[in-house]
CSV table of C-alpha atoms in Angstrom, one decimal:
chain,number,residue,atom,x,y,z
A,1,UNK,CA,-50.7,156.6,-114.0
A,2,UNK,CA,-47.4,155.3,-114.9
A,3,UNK,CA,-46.6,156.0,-118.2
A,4,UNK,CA,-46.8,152.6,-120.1
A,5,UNK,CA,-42.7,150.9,-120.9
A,6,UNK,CA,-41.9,150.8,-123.8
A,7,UNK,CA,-39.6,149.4,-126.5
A,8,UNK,CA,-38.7,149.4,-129.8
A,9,UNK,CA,-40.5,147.3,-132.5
A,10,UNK,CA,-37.3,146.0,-133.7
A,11,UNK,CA,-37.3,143.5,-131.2
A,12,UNK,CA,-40.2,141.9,-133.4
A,13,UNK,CA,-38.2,142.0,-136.4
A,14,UNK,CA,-38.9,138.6,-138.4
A,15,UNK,CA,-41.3,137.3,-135.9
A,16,UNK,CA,-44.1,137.2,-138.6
A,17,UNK,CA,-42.9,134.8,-140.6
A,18,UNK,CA,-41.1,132.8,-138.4
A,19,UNK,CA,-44.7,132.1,-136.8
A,20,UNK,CA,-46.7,131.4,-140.2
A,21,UNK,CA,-44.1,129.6,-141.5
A,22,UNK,CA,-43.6,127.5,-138.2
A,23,UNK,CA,-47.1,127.7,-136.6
A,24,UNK,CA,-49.5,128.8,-139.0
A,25,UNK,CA,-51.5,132.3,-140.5
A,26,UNK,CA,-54.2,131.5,-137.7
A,27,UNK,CA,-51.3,131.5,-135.1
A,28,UNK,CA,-49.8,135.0,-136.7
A,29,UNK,CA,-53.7,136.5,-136.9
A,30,UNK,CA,-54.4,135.9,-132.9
A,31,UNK,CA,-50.7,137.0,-132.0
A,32,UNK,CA,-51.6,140.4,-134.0
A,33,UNK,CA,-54.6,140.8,-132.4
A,34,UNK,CA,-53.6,140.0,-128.4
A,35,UNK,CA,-50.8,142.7,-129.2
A,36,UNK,CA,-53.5,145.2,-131.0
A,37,UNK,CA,-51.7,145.8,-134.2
A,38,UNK,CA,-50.2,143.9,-137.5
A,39,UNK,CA,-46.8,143.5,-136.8
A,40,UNK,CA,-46.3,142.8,-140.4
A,41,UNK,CA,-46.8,146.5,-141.4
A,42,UNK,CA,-44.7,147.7,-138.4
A,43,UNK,CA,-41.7,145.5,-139.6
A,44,UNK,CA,-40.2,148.2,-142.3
A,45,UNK,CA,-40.9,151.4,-139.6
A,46,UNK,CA,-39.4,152.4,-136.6
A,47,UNK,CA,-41.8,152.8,-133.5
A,48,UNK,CA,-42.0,152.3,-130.2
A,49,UNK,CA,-44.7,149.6,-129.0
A,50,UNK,CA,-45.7,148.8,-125.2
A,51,UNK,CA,-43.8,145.6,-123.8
A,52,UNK,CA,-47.1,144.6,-122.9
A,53,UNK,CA,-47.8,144.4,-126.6
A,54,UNK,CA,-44.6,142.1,-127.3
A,55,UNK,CA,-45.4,139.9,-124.5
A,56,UNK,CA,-49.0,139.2,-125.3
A,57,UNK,CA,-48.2,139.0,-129.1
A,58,UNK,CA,-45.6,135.6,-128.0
A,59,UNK,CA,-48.0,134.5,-125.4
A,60,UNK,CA,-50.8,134.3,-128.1
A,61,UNK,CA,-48.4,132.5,-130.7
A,62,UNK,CA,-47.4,130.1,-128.0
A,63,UNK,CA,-51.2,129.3,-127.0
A,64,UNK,CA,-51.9,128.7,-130.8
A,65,UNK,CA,-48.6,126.4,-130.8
A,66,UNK,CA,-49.6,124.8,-128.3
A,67,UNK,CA,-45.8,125.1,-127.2
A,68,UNK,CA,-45.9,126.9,-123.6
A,69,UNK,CA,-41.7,127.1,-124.8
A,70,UNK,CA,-42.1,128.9,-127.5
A,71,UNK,CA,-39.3,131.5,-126.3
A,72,UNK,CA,-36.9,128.2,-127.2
A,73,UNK,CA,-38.3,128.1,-130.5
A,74,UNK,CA,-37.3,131.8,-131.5
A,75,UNK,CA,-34.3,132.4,-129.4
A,76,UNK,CA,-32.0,130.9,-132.1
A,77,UNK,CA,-33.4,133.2,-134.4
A,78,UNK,CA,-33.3,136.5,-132.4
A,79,UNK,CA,-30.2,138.9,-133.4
A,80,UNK,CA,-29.4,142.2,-131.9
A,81,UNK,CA,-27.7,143.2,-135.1
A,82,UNK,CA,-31.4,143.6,-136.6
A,83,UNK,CA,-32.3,146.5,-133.9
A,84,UNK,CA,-31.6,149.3,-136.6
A,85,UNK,CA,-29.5,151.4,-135.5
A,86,UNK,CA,-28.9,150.7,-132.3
A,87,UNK,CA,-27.4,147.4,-133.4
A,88,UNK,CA,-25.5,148.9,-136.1
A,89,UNK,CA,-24.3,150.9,-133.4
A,90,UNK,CA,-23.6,148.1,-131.0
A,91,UNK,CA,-21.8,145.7,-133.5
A,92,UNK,CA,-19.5,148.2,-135.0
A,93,UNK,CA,-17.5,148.4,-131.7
A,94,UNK,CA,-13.8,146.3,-132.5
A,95,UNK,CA,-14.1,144.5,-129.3
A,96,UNK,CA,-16.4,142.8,-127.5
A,97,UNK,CA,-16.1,144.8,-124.4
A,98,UNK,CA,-16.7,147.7,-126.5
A,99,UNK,CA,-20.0,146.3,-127.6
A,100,UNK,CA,-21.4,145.6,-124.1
A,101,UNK,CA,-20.4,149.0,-122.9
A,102,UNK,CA,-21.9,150.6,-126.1
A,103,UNK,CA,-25.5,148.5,-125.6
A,104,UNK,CA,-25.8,149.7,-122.2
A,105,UNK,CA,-24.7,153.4,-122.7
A,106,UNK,CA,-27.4,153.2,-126.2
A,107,UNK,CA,-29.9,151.3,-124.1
A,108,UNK,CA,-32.3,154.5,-123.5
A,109,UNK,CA,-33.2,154.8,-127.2
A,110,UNK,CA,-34.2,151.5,-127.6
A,111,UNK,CA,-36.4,151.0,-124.4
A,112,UNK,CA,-37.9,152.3,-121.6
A,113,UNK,CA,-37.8,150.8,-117.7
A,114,UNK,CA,-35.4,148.1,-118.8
A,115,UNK,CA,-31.4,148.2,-117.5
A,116,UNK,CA,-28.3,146.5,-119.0
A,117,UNK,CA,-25.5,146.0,-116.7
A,118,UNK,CA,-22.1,144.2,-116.9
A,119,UNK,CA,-20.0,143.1,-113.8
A,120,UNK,CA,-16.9,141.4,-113.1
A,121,UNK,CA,-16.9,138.5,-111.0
A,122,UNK,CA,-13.0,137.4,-110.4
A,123,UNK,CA,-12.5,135.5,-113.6
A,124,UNK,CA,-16.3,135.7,-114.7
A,125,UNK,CA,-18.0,138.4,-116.9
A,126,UNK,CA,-22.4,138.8,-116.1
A,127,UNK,CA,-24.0,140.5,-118.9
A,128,UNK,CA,-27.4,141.4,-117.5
A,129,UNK,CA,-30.6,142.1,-119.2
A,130,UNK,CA,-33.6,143.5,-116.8
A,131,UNK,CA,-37.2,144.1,-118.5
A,132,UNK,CA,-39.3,146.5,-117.2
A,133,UNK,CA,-42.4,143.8,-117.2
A,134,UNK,CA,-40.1,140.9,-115.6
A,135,UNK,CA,-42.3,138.7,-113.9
A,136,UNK,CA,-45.6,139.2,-115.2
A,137,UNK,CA,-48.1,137.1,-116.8
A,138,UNK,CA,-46.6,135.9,-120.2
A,139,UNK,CA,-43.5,137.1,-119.9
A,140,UNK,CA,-41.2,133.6,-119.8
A,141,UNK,CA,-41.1,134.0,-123.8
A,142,UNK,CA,-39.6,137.3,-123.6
A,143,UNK,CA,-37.2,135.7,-121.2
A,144,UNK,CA,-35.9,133.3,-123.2
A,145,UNK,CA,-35.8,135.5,-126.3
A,146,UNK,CA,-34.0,137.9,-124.5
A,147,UNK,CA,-31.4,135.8,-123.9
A,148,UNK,CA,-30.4,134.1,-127.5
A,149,UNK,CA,-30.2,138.3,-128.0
A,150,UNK,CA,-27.9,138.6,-125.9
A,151,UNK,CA,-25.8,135.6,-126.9
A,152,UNK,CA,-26.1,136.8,-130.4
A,153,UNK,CA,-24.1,139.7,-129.6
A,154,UNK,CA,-21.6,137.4,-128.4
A,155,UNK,CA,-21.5,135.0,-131.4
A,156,UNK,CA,-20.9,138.1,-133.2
A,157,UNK,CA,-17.1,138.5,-131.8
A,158,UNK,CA,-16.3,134.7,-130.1
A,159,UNK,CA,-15.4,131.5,-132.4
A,160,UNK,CA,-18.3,129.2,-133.3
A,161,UNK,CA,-17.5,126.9,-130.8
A,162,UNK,CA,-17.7,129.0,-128.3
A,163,UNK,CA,-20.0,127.6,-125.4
A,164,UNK,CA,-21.2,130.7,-122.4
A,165,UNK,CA,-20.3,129.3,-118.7
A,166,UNK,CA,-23.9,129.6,-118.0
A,167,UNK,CA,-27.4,131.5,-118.8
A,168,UNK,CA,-29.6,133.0,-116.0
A,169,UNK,CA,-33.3,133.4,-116.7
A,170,UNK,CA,-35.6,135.4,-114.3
A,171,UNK,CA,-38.4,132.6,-114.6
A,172,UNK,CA,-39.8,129.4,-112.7
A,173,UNK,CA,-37.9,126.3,-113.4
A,174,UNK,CA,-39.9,124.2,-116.0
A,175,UNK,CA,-40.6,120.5,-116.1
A,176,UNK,CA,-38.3,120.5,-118.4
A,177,UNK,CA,-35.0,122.1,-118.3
A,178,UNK,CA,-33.0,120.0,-120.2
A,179,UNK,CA,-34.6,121.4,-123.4
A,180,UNK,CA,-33.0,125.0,-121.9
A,181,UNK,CA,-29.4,123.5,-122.3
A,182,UNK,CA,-30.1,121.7,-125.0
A,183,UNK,CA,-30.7,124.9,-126.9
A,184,UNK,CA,-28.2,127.4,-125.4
A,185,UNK,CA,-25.5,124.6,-125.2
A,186,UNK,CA,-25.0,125.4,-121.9
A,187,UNK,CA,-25.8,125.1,-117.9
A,188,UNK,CA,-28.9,126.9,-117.3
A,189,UNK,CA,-30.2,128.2,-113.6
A,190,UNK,CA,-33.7,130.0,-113.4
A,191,UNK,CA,-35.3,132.2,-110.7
A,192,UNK,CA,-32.3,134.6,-111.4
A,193,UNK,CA,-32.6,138.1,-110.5
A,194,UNK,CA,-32.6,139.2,-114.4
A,195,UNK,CA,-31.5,137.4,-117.7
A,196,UNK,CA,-27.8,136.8,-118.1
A,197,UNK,CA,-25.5,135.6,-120.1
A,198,UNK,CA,-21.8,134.9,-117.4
A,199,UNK,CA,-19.0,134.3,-119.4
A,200,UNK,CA,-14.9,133.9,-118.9
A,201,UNK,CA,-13.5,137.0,-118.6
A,202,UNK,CA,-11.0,137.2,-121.3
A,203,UNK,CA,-13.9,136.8,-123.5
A,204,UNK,CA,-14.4,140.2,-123.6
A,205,UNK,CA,-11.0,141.2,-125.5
A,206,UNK,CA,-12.5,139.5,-128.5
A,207,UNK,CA,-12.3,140.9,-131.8
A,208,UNK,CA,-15.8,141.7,-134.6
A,209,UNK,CA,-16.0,138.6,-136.9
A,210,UNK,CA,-18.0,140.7,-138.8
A,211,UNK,CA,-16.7,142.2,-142.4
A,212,UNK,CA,-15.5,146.4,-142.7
A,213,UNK,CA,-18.4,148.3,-142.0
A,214,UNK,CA,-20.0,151.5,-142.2
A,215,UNK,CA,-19.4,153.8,-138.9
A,216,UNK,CA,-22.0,154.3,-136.6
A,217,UNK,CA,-22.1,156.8,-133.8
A,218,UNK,CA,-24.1,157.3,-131.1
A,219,UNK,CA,-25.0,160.5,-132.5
A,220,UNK,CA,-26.2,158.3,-135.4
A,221,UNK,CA,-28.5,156.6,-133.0
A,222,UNK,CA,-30.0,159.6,-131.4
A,223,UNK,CA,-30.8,161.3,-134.7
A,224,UNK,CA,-32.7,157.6,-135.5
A,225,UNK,CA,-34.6,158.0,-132.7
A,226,UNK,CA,-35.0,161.4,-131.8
A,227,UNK,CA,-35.4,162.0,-127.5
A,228,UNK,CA,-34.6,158.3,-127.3
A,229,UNK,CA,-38.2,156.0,-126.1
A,230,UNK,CA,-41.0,157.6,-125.0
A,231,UNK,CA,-40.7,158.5,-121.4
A,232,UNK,CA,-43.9,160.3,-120.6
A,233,UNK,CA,-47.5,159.0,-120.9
A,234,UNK,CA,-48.3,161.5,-123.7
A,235,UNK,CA,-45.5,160.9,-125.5
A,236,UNK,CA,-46.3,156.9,-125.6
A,237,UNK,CA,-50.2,157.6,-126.2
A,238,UNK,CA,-48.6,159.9,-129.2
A,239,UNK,CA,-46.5,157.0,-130.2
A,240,UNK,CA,-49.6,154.3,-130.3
A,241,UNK,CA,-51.6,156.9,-132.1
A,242,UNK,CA,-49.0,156.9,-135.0
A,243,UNK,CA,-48.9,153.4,-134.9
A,244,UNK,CA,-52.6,153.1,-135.2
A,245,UNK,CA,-52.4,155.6,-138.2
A,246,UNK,CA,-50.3,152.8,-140.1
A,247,UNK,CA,-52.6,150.2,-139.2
A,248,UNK,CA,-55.7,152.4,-140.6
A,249,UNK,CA,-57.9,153.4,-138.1
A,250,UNK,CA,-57.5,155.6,-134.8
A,251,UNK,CA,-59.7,154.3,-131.6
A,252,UNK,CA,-59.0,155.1,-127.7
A,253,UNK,CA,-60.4,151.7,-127.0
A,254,UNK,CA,-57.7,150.4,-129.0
A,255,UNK,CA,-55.0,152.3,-127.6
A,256,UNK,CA,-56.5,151.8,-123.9
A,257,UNK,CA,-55.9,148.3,-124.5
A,258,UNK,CA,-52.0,148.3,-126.1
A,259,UNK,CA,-51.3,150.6,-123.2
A,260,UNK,CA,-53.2,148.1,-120.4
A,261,UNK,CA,-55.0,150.2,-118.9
A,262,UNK,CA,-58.9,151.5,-119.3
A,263,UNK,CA,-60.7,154.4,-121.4
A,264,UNK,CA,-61.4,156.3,-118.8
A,265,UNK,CA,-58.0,156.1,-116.8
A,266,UNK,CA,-56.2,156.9,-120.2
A,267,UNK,CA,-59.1,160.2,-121.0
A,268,UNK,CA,-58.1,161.3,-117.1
A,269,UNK,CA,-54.5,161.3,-117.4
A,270,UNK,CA,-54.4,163.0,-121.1
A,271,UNK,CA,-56.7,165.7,-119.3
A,272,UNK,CA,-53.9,166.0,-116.6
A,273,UNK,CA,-51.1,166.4,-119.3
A,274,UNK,CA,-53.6,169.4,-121.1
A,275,UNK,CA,-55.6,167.6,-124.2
A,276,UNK,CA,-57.8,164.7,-124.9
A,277,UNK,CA,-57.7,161.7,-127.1
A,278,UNK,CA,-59.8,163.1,-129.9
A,279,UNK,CA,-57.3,166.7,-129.8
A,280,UNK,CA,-53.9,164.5,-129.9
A,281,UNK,CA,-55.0,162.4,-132.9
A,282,UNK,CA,-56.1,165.3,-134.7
A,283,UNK,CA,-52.6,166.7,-133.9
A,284,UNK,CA,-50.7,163.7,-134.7
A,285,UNK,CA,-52.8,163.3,-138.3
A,286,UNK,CA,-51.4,166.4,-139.2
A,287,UNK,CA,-48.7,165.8,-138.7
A,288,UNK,CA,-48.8,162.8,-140.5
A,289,UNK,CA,-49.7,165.1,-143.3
A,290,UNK,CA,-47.1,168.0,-143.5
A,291,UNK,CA,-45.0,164.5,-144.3
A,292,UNK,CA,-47.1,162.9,-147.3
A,293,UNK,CA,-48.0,166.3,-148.4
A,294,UNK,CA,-44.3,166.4,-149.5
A,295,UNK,CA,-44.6,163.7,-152.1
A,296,UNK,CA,-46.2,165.6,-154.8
A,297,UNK,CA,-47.2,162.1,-156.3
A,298,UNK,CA,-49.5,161.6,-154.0
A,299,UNK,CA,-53.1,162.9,-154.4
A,300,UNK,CA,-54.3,165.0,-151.5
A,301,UNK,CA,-57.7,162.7,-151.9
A,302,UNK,CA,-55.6,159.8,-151.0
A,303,UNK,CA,-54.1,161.3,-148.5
A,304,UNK,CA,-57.1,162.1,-146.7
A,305,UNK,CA,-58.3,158.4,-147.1
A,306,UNK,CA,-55.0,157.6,-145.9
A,307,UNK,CA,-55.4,159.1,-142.4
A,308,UNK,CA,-58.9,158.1,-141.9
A,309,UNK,CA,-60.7,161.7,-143.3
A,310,UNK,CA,-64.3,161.3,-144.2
A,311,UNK,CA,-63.8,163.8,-147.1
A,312,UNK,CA,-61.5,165.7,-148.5
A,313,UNK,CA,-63.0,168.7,-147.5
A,314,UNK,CA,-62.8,168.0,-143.8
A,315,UNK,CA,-59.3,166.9,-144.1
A,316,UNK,CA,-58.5,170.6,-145.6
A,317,UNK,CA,-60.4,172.3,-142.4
A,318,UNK,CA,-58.9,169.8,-139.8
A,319,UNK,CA,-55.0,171.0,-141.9
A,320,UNK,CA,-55.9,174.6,-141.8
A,321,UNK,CA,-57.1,174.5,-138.2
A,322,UNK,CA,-53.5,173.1,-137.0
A,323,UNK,CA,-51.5,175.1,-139.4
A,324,UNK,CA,-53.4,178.4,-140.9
A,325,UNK,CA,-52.9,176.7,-144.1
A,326,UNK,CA,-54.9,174.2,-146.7
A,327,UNK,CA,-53.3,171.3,-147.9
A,328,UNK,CA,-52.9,173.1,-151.4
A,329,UNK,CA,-51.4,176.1,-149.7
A,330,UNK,CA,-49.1,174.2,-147.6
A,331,UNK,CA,-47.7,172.1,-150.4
A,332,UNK,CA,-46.8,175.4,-152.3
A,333,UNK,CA,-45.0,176.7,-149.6
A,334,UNK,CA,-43.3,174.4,-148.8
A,335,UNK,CA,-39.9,172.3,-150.6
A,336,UNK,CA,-40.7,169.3,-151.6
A,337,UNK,CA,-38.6,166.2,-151.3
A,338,UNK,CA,-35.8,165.7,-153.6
A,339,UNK,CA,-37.1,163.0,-156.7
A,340,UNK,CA,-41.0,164.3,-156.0
């Protein structure tokens, strides 16, 4: 199998309360549940979720909303600038030219399968956004939101009256595509190759509007998301497991289901890679624990509770079977975090 693309859960950022506030709690419970966690408790963390995930959480919003739009709702709203630090890194270029070559060259630890590109066309710039899932079922939301974040990185350098020449959108024309320019201000064409934003070329000398900032590197980026997005099947199923840890409770059938695919297809390919389900959670829990173990504040009762032990007592043999240690061992051995 494939190993499932994936992004980071940034691009949700805000999306929770944009849709209770706009749509409703009932719309923001069936969103959470078409992509199979609580974005809510993902917002302060940095993971990696499947696109899949992202496009069935706006698909399930829109059905609620009864707005089959509802990428034109939120594309206002969307700001690369709120990507951690990959748009820390992005927006602290000088010039705007800087900041497109900096999103494509960072573009690896913020996704998997998708591509950034920029070309020059005579007096035309085409900054172009390609998502790994372009084209299938759901995805026009994630179209159209992918667009106002590109434009946002734009609006970041260029004067407020600055209109694009035009915005490209890799989806059917709708019955209405008036409400497209009305909302991005500008000529919009669909069945595009990818999402893009063409703009006059000088554009691209523009200068940050934004205030003296921190510096952020690359390097800076990397260390944020060590290994950049999960390439590898086990890596993701790794990833969803630690996701699923935050949310409470660890079940293949859940994870089967964020990664689109079925139980036994995900059991068969986890044998190929050397382990199982049950093995990998169990690895990924300790893990989880050599981190809360630290905080000596925290009771190692609660921390079994945390990660889903039935007792303490089989928390301490699942430890000890991972690392030779008990929990009380390890935390003894081990520094503990500065203020603990």
């Amino acid at each position: 199998m494939v190993a499932v693309p994936v992004i980071s859960s940034h691009v949700l950022q805000g999306l929770p309360t944009f849709i209770r506030d706009g749509i409703g709690e009932k719309a923001l419970q069936r969103a959470n549940r078409a992509a199979g966690f609580d974005v809510e408790l993902l917002e302060a963390r940095h993971c990696f979720i499947p696109q899949r995930s992202v496009i069935d959480f706006l698909e399930a919003a829109a059905k609620e909303a009864g707005e089959p739009d509802l990428g034109l709702i939120i594309a206002p709203a969307m700001n690369l600038g709120g990507y951690g630090s990959f748009g820390r890194y992005v927006f602290g270029a000088d010039t705007l030219g800087q900041a497109v070559r900096r999103s494509i060259g960072a573009l690896d630890y913020h996704s998997t399968g998708d591509r950034l590109s920029s070309a020059n066309l005579g007096d035309e710039v085409r900054y172009t956004y390609a998502f790994a899932l372009a084209g299938s079922k759901g995805y026009g939301a994630v179209a159209i939101a992918a667009a106002g974040v590109l434009l946002s990185l734009f609006k970041a350098y260029l004067p407020n009256t600055w209109r694009p020449l035009r915005v490209e959108l890799d989806m059917a024309a709708p019955c209405q595509s008036a409400r497209f320019e009305d909302v991005f201000q500008c000529p919009v064409l669909f069945n595009a190759p990818a999402v893009a934003i063409v703009v006059e070329r000088h554009c691209m000398m523009a200068v940050s509007k934004r205030p003296a900032r921190s510096i952020v590197t690359i390097e800076d980026v990397a260390r944020d998301r060590v290994g950049g997005a999960p390439q590898s099947l086990l890596d993701v199923a790794i990833e969803q497991i630690r996701i699923q840890l935050f949310m409470g409770t660890v079940s293949i059938d859940d994870a089967a289901r964020s990664l689109d695919t079925s139980v036994r297809t995900l059991q068969r390919e986890l044998h190929h890679a050397g382990t199982d389900f049950r093995s990998l959670a169990g690895v990924v829990r300790v893990q989880r624990a050599t981190e809360l173990l630290q905080d000596m504040s925290v009771s190692i009762t609660t921390i079994s509770q945390d990660l889903g032990y039935s007792s303490p007592s089989g928390f301490a043999r699942a430890f000890r079977k991972v690392t030779g240690l008990g929990p009380r061992e390890f935390r003894t051995r081990r520094p503990t975090r500065p203020g603990s």
